[in-house]
Short mmCIF file of C-alpha atoms and ligand atoms in Angstrom, two decimals:
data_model
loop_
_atom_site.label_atom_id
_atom_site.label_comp_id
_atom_site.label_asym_id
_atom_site.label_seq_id
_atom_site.Cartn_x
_atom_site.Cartn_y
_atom_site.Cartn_z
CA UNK A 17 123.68 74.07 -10.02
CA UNK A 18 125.36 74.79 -6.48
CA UNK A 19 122.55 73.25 -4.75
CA UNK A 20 123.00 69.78 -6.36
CA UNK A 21 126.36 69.80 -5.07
CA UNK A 22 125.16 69.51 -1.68
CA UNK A 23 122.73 66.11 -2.71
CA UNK A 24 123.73 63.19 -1.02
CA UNK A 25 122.24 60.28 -3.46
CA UNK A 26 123.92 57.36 -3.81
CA UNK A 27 126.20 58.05 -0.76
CA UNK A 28 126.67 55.66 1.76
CA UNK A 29 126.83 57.13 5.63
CA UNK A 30 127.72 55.47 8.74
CA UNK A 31 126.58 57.72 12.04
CA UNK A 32 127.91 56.56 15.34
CA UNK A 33 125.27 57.42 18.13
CA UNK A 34 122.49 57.95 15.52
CA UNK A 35 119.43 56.75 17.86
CA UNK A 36 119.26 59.90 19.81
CA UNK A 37 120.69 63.66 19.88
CA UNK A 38 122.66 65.21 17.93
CA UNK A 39 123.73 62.24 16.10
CA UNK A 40 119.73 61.44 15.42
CA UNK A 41 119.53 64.66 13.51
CA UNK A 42 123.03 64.11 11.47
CA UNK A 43 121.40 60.85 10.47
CA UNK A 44 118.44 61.92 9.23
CA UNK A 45 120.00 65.22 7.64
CA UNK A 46 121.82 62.83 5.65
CA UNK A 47 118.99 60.38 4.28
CA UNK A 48 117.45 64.14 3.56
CA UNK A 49 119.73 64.69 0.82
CA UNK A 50 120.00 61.62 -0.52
CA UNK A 51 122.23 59.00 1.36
CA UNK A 52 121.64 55.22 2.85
CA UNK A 53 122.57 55.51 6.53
CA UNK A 54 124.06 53.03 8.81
CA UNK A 55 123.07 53.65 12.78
CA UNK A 56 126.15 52.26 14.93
CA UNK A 57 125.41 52.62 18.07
CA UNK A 58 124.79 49.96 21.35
CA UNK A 59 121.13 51.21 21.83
CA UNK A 60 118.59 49.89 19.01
CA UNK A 61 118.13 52.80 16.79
CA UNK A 62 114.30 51.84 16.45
CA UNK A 63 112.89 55.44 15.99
CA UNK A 64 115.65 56.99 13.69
CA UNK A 65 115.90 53.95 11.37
CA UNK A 66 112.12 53.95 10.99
CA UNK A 67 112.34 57.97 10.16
CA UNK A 68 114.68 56.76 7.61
CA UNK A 69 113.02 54.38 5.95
CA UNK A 70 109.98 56.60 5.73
CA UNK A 71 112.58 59.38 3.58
CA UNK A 72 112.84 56.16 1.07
CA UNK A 73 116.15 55.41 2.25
CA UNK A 74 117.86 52.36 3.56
CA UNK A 75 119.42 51.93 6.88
CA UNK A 76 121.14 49.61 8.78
CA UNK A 77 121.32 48.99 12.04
CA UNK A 78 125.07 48.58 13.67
CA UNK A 79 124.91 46.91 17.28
CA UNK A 80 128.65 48.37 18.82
CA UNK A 81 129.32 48.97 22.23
CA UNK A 82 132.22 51.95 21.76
CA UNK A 83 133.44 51.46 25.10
CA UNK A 84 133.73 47.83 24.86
CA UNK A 85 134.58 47.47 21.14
CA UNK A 86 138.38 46.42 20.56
CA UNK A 87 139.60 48.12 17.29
CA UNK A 88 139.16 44.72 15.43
CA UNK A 89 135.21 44.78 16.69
CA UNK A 90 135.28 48.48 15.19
CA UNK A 91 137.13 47.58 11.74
CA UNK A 92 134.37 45.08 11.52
CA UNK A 93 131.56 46.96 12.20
CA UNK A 94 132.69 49.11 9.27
CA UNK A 95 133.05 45.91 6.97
CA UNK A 96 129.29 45.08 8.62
CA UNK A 97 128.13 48.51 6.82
CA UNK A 98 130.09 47.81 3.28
CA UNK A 99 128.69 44.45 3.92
CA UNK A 100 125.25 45.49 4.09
CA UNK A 101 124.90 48.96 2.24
CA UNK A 102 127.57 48.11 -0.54
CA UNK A 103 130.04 51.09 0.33
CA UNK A 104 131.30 53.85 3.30
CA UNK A 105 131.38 57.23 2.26
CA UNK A 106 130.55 59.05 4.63
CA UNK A 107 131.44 58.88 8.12
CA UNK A 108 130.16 60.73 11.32
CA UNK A 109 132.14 60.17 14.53
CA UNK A 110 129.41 61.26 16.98
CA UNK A 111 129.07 59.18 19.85
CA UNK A 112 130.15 60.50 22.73
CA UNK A 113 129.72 60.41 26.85
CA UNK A 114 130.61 63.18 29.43
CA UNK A 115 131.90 62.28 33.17
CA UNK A 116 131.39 65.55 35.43
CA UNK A 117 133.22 65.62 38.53
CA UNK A 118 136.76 67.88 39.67
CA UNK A 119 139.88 67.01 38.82
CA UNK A 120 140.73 65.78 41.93
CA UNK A 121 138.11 63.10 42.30
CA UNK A 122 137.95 61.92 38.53
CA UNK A 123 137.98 57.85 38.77
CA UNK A 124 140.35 55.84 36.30
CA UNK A 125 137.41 54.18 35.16
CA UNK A 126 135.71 57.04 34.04
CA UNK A 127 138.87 58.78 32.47
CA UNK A 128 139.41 55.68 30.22
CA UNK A 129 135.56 55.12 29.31
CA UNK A 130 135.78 59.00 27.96
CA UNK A 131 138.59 58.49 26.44
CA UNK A 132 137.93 55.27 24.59
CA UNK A 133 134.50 56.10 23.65
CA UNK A 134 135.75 59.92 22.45
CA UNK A 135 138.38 59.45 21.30
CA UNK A 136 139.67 56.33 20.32
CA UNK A 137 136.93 54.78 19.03
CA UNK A 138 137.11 57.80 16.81
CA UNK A 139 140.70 57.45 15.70
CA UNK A 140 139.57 53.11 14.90
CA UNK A 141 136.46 54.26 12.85
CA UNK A 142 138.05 56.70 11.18
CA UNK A 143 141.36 53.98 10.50
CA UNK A 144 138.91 51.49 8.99
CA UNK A 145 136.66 53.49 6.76
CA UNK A 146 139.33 55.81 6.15
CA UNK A 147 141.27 52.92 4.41
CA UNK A 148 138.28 52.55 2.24
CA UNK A 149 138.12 55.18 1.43
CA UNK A 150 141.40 55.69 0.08
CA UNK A 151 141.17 52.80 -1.95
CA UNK A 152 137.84 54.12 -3.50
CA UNK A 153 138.93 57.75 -4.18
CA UNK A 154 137.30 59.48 -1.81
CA UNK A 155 135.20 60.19 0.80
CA UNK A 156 134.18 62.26 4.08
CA UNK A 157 135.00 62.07 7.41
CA UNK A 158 133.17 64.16 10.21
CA UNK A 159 134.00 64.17 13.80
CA UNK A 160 131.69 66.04 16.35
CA UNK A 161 134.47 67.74 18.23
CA UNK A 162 132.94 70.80 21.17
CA UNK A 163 133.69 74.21 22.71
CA UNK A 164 136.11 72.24 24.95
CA UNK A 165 138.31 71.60 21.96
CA UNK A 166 138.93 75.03 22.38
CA UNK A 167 138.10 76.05 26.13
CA UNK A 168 138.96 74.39 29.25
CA UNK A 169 135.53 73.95 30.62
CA UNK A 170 134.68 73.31 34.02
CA UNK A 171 134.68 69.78 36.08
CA UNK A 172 135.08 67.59 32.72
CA UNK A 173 138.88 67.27 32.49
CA UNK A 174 138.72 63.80 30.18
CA UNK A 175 135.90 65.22 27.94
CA UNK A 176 137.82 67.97 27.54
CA UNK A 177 141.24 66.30 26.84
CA UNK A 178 139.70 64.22 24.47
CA UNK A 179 137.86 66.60 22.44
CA UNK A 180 141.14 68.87 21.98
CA UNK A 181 142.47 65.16 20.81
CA UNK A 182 139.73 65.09 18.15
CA UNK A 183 140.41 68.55 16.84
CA UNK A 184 144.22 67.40 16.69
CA UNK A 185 143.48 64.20 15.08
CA UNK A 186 140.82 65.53 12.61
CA UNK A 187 144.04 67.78 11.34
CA UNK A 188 146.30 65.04 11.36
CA UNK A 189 143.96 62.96 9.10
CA UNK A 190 142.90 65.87 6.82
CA UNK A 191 146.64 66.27 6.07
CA UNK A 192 147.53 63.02 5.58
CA UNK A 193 144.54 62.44 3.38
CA UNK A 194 143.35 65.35 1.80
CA UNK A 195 145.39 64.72 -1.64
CA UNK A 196 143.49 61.67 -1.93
CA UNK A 197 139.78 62.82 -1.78
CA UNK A 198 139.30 62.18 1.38
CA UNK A 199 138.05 65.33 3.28
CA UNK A 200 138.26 65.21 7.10
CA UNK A 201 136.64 68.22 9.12
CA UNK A 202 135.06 68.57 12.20
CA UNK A 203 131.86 70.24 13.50
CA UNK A 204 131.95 71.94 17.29
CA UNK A 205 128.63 71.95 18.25
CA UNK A 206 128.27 75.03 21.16
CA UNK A 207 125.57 74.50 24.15
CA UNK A 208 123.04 72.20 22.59
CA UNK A 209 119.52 70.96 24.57
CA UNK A 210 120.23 67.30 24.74
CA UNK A 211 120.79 64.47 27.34
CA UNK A 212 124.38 65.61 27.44
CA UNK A 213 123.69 69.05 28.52
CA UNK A 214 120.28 68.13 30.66
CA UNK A 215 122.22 68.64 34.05
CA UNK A 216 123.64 72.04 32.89
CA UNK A 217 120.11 72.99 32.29
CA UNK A 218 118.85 71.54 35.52
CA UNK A 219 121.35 73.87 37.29
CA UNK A 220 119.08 77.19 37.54
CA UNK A 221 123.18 79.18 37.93
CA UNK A 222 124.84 77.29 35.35
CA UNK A 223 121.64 77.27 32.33
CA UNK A 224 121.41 81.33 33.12
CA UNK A 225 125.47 82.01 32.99
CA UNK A 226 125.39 80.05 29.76
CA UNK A 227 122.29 81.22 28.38
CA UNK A 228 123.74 84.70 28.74
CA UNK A 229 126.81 84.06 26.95
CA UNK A 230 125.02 82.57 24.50
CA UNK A 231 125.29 85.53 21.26
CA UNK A 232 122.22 84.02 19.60
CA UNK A 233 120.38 84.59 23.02
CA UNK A 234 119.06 80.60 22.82
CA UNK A 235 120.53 76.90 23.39
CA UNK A 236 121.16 75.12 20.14
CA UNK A 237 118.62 72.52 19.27
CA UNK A 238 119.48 69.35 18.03
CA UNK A 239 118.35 70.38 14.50
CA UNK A 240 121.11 73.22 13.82
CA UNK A 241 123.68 70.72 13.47
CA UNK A 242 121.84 69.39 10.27
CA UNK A 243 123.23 72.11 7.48
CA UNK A 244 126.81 71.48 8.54
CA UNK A 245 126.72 67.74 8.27
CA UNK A 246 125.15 67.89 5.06
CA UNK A 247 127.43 70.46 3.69
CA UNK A 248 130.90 68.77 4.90
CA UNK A 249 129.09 65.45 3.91
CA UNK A 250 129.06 66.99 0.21
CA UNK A 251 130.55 67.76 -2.89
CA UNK A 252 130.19 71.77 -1.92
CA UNK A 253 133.12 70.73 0.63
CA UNK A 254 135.42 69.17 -1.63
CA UNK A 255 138.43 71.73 -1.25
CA UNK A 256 137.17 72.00 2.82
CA UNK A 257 139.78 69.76 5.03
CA UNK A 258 141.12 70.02 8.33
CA UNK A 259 138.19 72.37 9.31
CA UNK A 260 136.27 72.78 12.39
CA UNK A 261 132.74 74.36 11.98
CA UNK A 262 131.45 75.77 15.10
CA UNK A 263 127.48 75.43 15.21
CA UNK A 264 127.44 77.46 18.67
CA UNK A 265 125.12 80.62 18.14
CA UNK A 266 128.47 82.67 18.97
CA UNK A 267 129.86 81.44 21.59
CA UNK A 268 133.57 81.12 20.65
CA UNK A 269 133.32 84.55 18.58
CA UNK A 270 132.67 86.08 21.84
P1 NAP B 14 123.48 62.42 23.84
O1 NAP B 14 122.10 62.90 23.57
O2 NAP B 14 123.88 62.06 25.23
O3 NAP B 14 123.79 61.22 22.84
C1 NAP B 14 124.99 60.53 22.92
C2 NAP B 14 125.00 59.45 21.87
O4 NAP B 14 126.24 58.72 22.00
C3 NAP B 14 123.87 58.46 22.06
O5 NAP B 14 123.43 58.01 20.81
C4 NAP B 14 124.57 57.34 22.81
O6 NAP B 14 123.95 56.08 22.72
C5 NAP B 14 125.91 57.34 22.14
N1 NAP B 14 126.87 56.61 22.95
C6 NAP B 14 127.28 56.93 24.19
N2 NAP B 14 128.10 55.97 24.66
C7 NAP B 14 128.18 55.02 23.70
C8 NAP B 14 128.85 53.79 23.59
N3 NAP B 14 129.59 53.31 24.59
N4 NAP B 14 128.71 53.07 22.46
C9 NAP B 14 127.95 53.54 21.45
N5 NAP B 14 127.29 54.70 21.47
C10 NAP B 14 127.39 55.43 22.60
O7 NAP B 14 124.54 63.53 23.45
P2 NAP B 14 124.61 64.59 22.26
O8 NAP B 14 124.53 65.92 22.87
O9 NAP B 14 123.71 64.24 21.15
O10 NAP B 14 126.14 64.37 21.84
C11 NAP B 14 126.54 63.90 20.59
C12 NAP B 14 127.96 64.35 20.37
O11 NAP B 14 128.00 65.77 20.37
C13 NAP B 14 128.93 63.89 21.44
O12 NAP B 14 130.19 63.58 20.87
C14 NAP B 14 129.05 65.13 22.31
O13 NAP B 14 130.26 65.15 23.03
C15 NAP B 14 128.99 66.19 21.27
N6 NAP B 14 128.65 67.53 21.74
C16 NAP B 14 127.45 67.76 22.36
C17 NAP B 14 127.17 69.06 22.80
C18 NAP B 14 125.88 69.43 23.47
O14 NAP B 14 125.76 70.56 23.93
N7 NAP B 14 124.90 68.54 23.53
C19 NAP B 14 128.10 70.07 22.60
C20 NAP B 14 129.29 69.78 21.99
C21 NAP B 14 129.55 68.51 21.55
P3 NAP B 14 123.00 55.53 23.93
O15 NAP B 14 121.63 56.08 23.66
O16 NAP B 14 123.10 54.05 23.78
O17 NAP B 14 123.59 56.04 25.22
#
């Protein structure tokens, strides 16, 4: 039945950023349909693991700093999750940070910290489980790319450089990898009500010229993003690579 193509059991997911968000909701999406998660993240991921554990799954916990992690630490942290759960088949590159400030006064510091934490840390996560991956058959890899992998934005120049990176890369891994079961796709989330975006909504100008761009007439919630993990996480995506699925209530059909 089509539905049972979209179970997750006996799957193995690692979610970077799972203790919060966005990537809270991808985690626990997951464990809905079936699969043992793994929570990397450098905050302790006390609420989502124990939301886990109460879907009858197992979890483990990942401590990984994404802006500190060399990609040795990172290829590790994936062995850590083999280690522990037995297997990666699933990973979620979700983590992410946002620096807001013009062009012209962007620090060095923060360009790089965006950059390593959005990008490559993505690109190392993806290397090591990817390899995996390969060598098993298969598997799933699903970045959390944005609008700005498509727009410009405004007064985020690194966030946005690096999420047009991750759209690039998640094509450049799809090809290279698609003939060998491993299915790498991305999911562009549109205006969603989380920490990220809690200064846009502070901004009484900014929340009501986004709100009104909005198609669906709402900000996403952290919930929408579940259906689209789970599907690209699945067997119903097996012939699905080098996709991006925008989750944005309309925003880039607009
Ligand atoms: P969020 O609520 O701010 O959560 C960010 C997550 O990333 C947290 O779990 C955070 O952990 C983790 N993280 C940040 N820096 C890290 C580091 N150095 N090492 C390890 N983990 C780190 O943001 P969100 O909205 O859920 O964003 C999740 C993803 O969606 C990001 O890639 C973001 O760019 C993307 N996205 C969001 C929106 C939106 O509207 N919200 C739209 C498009 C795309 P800590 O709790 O330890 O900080």
């Amino acid at each position: 039945m089509i539905l049972d193509s979209f179970r997750l059991d006996g799957r193995v997911a690692l979610v970077t950023g799972g203790n919060r968000g966005l990537g809270q909701m991808c985690a626990l999406a997951l464990a809905e349909a079936g699969a043992d998660i793994a929570v990397l993240g450098r905050t302790e991921p006390a609420e989502t693991a124990s939301l886990i554990k109460a879907l009858g799954r197992r979890v483990a916990e990942v401590p990984c700093d994404l802006a500190l992690a060399d990609p040795a630490q990172l290829a590790d942290a994936v062995a850590t999750v083999a280690a522990q759960l037995g297997r990666i088949d699933i990973l979620v590159n979700n983590a992410g940070i946002i620096r807001r400030a013009p062009a012209a006064e962007v620090t060095p510091t923060d360009w790089d910290e965006v950059m390593t934490v959005n990008l490559d840390a993505v690109f190392h996560l993806s290397q090591a489980a990817g390899r995996r991956m390969l060598a098993q058959g298969g598997g799933r890899i699903i970045n959390v790319a944005s609008m700005l992998s498509f727009q410009g934005g405004l007064r985020v120049p690194a966030y946005t450089a690096a999420k047009h990176a991750v759209l690039g890369l998640t094509r450049a891994l799809a090809n290279e990898w698609a003939g060998s079961g491993v299915n790498v796709n991305a999911i562009a989330p549109g205006y969603m009500a989380t920490d990220n975006t809690a200064p846009l909504r502070e901004d009484p100008i900014r929340a009501a010229s986004i709100l009104e761009r909005i198609p669906a007439g709402r900000w996403g919630a952290p919930e929408d993003v579940m259906g689209a993990v789970v599907f690209l996480a699945s067997d119903a995506a097996r012939y699905v690579h080098g996709a991006v699925l925008p989750v944005d209530g309309g925003w880039l059909a607009r």
